[in-house]
Short mmCIF file of C-alpha atoms in Angstrom, two decimals:
data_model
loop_
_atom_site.label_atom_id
_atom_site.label_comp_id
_atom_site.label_asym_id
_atom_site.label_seq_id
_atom_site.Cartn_x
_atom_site.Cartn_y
_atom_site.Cartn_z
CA UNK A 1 101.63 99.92 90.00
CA UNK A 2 100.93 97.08 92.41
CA UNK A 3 98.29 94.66 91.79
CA UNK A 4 94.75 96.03 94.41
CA UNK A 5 94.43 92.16 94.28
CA UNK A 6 95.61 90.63 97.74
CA UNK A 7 98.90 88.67 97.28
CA UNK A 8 98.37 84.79 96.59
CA UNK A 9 99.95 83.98 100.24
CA UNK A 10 97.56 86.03 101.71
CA UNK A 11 94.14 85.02 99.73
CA UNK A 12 95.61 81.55 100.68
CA UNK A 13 95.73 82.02 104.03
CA UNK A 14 92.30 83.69 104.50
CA UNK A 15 90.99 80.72 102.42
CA UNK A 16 92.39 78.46 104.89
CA UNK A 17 90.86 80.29 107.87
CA UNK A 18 87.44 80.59 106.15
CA UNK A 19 87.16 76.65 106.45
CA UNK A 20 83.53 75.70 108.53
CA UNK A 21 83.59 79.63 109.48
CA UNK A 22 79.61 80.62 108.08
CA UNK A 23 78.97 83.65 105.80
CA UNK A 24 75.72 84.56 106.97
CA UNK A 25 77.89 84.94 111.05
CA UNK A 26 80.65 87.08 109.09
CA UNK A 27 78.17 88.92 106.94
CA UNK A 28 76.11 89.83 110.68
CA UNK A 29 79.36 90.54 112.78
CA UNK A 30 81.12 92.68 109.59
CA UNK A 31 78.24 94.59 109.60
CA UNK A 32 77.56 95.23 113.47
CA UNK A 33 81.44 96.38 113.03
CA UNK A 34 80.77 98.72 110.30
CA UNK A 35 77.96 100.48 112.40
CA UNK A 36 80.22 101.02 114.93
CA UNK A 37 83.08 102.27 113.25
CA UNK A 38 80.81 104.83 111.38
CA UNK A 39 79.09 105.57 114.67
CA UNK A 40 82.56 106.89 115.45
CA UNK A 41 83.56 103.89 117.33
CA UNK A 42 87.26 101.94 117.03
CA UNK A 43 88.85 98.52 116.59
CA UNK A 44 87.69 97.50 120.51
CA UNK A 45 84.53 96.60 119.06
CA UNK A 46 86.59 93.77 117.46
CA UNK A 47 86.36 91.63 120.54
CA UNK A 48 86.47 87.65 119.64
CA UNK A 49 88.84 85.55 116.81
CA UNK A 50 85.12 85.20 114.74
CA UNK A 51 84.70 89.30 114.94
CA UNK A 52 88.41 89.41 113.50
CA UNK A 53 88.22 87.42 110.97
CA UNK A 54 84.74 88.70 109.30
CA UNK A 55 86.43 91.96 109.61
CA UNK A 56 89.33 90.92 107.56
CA UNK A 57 87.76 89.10 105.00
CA UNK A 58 85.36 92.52 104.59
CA UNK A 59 87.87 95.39 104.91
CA UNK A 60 91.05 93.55 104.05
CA UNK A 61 90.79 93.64 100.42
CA UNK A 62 89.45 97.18 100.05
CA UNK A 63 92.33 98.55 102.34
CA UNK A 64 94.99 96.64 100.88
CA UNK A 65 93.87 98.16 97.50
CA UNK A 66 94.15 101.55 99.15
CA UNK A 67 97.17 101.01 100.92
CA UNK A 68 98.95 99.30 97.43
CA UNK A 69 97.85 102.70 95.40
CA UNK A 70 99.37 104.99 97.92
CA UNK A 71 102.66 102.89 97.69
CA UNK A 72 102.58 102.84 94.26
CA UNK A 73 102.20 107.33 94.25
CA UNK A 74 105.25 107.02 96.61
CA UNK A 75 107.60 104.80 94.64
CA UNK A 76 107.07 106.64 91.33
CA UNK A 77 108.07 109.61 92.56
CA UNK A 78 110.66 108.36 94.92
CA UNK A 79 112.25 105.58 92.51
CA UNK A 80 115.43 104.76 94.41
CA UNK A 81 113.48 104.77 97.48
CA UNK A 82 114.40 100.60 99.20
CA UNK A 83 113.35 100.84 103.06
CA UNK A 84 114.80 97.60 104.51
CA UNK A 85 112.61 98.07 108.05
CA UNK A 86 108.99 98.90 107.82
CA UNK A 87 106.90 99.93 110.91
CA UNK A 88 102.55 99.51 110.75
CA UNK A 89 101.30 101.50 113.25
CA UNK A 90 97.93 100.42 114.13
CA UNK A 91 98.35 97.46 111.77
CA UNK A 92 95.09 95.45 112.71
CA UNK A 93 95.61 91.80 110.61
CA UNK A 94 98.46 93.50 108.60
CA UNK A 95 97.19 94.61 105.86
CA UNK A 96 99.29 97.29 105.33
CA UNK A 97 102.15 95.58 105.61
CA UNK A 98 102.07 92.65 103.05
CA UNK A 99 101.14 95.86 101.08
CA UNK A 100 104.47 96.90 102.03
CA UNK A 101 106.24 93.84 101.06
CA UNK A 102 104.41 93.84 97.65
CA UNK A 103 105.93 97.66 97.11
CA UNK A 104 109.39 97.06 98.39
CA UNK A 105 111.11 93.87 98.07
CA UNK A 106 114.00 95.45 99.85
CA UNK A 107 112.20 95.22 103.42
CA UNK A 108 112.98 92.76 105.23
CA UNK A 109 112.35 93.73 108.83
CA UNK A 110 108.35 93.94 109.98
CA UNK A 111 107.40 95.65 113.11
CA UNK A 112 103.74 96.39 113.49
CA UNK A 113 101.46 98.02 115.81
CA UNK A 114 98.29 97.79 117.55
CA UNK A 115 96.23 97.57 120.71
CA UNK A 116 93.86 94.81 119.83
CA UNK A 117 95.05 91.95 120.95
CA UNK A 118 92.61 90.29 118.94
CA UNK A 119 94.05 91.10 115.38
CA UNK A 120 97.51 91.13 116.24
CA UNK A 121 96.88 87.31 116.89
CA UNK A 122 94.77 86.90 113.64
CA UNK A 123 97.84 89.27 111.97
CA UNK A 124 99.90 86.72 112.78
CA UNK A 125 98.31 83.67 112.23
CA UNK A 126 97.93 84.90 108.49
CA UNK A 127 101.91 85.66 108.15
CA UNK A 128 102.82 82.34 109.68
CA UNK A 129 103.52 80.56 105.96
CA UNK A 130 104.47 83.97 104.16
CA UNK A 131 107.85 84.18 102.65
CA UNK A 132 108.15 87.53 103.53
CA UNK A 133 106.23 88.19 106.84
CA UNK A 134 106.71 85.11 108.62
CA UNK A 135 109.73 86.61 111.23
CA UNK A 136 107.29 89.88 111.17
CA UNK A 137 107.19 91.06 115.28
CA UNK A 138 103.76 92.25 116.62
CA UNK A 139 103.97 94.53 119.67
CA UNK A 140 100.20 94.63 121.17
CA UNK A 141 99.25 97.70 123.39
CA UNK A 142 98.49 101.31 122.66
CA UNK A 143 100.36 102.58 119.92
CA UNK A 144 101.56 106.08 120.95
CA UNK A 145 103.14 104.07 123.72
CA UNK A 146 105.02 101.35 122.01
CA UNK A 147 106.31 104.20 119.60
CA UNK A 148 108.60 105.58 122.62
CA UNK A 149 109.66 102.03 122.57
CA UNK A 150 110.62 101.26 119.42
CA UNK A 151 113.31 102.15 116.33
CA UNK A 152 113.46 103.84 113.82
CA UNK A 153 112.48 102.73 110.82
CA UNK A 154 113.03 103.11 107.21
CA UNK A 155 109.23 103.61 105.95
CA UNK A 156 106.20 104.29 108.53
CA UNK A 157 102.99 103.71 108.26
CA UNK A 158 99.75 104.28 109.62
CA UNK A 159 96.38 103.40 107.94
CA UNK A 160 93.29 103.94 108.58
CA UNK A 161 93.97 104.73 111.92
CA UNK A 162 94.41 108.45 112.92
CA UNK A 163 90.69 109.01 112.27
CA UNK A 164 89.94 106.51 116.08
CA UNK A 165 91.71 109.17 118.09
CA UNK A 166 91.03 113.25 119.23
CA UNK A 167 92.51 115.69 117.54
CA UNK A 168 95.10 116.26 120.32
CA UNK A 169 95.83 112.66 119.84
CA UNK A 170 95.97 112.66 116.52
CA UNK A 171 99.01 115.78 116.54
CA UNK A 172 100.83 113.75 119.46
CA UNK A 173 100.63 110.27 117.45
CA UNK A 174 101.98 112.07 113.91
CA UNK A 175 105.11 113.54 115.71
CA UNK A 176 105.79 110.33 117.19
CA UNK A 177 104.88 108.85 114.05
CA UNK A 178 107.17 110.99 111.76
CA UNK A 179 110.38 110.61 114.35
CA UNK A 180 110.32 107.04 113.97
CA UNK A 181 110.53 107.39 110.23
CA UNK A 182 114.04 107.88 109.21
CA UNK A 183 113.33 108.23 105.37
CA UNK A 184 109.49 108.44 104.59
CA UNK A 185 105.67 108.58 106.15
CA UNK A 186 102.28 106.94 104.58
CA UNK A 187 99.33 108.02 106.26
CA UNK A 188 96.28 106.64 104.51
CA UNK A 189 92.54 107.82 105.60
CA UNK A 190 89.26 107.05 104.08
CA UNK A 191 88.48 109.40 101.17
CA UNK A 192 85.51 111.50 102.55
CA UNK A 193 85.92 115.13 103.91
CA UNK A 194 86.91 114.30 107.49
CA UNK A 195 89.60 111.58 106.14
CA UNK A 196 90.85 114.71 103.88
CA UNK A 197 90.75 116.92 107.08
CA UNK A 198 92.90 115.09 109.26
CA UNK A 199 95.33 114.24 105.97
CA UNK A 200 95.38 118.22 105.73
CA UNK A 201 96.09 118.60 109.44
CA UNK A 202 98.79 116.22 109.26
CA UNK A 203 100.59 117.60 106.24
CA UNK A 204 100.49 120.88 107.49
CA UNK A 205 101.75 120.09 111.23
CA UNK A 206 104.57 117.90 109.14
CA UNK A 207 105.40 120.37 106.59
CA UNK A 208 106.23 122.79 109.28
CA UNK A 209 108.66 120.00 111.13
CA UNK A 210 110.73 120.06 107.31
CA UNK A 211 109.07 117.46 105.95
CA UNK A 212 108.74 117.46 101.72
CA UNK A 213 105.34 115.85 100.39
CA UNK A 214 106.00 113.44 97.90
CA UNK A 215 102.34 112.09 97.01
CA UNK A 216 100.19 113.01 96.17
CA UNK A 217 101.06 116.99 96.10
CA UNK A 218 103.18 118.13 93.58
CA UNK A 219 103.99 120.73 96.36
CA UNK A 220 104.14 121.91 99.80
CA UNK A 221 102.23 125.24 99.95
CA UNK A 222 98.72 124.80 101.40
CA UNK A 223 95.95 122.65 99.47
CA UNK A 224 94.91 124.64 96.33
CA UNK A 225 90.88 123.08 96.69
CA UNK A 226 88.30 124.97 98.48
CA UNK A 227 84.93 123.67 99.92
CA UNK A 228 82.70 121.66 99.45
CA UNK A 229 85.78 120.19 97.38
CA UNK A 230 88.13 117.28 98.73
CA UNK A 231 90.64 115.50 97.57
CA UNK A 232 90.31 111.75 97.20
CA UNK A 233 91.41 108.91 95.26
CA UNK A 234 89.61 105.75 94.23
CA UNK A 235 90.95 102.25 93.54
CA UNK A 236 88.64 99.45 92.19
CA UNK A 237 89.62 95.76 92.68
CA UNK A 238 88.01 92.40 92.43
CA UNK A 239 85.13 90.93 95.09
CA UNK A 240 85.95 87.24 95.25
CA UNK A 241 82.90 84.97 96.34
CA UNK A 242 83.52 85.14 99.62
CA UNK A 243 83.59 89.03 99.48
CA UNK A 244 80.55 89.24 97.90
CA UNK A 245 78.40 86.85 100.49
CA UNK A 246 80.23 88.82 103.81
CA UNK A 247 79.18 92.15 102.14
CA UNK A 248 75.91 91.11 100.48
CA UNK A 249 76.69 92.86 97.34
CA UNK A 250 76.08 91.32 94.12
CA UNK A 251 78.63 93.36 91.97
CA UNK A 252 82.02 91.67 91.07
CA UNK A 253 83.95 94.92 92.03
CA UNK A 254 84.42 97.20 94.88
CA UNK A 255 85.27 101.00 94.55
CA UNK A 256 87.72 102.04 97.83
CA UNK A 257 87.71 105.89 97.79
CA UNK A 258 90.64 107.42 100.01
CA UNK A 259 92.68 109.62 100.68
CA UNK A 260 96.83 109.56 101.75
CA UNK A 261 99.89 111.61 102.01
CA UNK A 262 103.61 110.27 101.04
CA UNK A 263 106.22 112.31 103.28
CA UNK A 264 110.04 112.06 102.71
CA UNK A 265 113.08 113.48 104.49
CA UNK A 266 114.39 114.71 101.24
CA UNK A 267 112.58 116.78 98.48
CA UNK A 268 111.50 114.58 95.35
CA UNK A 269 113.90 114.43 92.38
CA UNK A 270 111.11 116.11 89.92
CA UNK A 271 107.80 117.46 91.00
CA UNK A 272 104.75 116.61 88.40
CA UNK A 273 100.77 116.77 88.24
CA UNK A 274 98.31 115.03 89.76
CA UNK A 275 94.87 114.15 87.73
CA UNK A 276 92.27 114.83 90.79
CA UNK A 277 89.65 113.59 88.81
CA UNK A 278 88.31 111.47 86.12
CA UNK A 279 89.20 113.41 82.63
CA UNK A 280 86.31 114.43 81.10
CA UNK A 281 86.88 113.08 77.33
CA UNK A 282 85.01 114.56 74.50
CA UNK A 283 85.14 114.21 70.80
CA UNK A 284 87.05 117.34 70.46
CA UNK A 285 89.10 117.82 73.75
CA UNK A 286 89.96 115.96 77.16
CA UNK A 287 89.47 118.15 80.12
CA UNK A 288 91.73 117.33 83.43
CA UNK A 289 91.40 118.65 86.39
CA UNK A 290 94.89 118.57 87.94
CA UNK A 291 96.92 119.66 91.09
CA UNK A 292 100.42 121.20 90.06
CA UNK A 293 103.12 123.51 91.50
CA UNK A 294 100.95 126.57 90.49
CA UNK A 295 97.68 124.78 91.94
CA UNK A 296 94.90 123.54 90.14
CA UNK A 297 94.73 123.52 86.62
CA UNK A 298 91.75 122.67 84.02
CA UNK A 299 93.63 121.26 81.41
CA UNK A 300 92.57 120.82 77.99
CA UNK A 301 94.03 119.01 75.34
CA UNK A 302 92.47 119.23 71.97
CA UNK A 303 92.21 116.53 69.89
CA UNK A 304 93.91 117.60 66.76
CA UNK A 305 97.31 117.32 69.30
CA UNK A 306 97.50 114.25 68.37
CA UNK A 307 100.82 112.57 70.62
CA UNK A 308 99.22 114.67 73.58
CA UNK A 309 95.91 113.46 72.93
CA UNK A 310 96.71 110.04 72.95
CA UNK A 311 99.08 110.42 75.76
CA UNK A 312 95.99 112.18 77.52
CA UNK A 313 93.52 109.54 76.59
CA UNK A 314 95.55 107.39 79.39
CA UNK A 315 95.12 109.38 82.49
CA UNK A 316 93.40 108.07 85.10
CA UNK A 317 92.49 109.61 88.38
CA UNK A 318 95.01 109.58 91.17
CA UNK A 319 97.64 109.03 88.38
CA UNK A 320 101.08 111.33 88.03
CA UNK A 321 101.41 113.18 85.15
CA UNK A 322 103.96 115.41 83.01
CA UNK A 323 101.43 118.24 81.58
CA UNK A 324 100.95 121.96 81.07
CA UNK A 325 99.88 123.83 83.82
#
């Protein structure tokens, strides 16, 4: 599992940029952001270097979290997977990418994607000293476009991003999206119902193009949950100072609920569960809700089981599992 925590090069460099850059402006421009993205607005709000930066230093650790779960799902159930060339399609400041080079320390080839001028500078500014990132190439413009442009590449992906563009766009940009990617696709939404709807609509529009889901469906066949019912995952990780002023929370901790889907040219080795929420653990049994080959599943192990107790005792939500369906 990769650490939610943003890498050390990355905190560092964020520290740096913070220098004579005041809270309370970040804390008022993160938040006239965040009205507009949930107005259903997009990254063009993000107009000036100040506007990118409060944005990173508010969504940058919660999506990196996100982004560093999903990768995790992916390489435990694709173990020899080693991309060398990653592509970030609608990268913003890169998150999603030193994410990336956390996961794999096979890539060595960054290509990333986005429109806003804006971030791609502040993207780049923040990979400048980075072992890893600092020969990363930034290609500013519309996405869908530069895609036609582009190569392949071993790993795609696209976070947080689908959810700016219609529906229509949305189908065009994951075709485009999944012929770039010669061995796997991350798409990562937030976890709410619409995030899970256009992570549905994807899956299903890739499945039928022969692509095998590798995380977090144990699976191809359609999504066993029903309505009002969603999947989504959550990933907790550490508010630094900083954090806590931009956001004006007072809690050390943040909770990041999303949702993703892991696609791979080739089936997965072994297909196993998936706990879709926290167990319920009682004195005499743990109950698990799980996704498996045969759909959901209310597990129940008693305690007097005692090795599967304990083993059961462990899960955590989002996590893989070998159980009984």
């Amino acid at each position: 599992m990769i650490s939610p925590t943003l890498p050390a090069e990355l905190k560092a460099a964020l520290d740096g940029k913070l220098q004579g850059f005041s809270r309370i402006d970040a804390a008022q421009r993160s938040q006239k952001i965040s009205t507009a993205y949930r107005a259903g607005g997009t990254s063009g709000t993000i107009k000036s270097d100040a506007d990118a930066l409060a944005y990173a230093l508010a969504r940058m650790p919660a999506t990196y979290a996100a982004v560093a779960a999903s990768l995790s799902a992916l390489t435990e159930i694709a173990p020899d997977l080693a991309p060398e060339t990653l592509l970030d399609v609608g990268a913003g400041p890169g998150t999603a990418s030193w994410a990336a080079a956390e996961a794999f320390p096979s890539l060595h080839d960054f290509t990333l994607l986005d429109a806003n001028a804006t971030l791609s500078r502040l993207a780049l500014e923040l990979a400048r000293d980075s072992t890893r990132l600092a020969e990363c190439r930034y290609l500013p413009g519309d996405a869908g476009a530069n895609l036609t442009e582009v190569s392949q590449a071993d790993l795609v992906i696209a976070s947080y991003v689908i959810g700016e563009l219609s529906e229509a766009d949305q189908r065009a940009l994951t075709e485009a999206m999944w012929a770039k990617a010669r061995h796997a696709l991350v798409v990562i939404e937030p976890g709410t119902p619409a995030g899970y709807a256009r992570i549905l609509a994807l899956r299903q529009q890739l499945i039928a193009a022969g692509a095998y889901v590798a995380a977090p469906c144990p699976h191809e066949r359609p999504c066993p949950l029903n309505a009002p019912d969603w999947c989504h995952f959550s990933q907790r990780l550490p508010r630094s100072q900083a954090h806590r002023q931009i956001k004006g929370a007072e809690v050390p901790f943040e909770d990041e609920r999303f949702i993703y889907v892991a696609l791979t040219r080739t089936p997965p080795a072994a297909r196993v569960a998936r706990v879709l929420a926290p167990p319920d653990v009682g004195k005499a049994e743990i109950m698990a809700k799980l996704c498996t080959e045969n759909g959901v599943a209310l597990t129940k192990v008693p305690r007097r089981d005692k090795p599967a107790y304990a083993a059961a005792r462990r899960w955590r939500w989002g996590e893989a599992v070998v159980a009984e369906s």
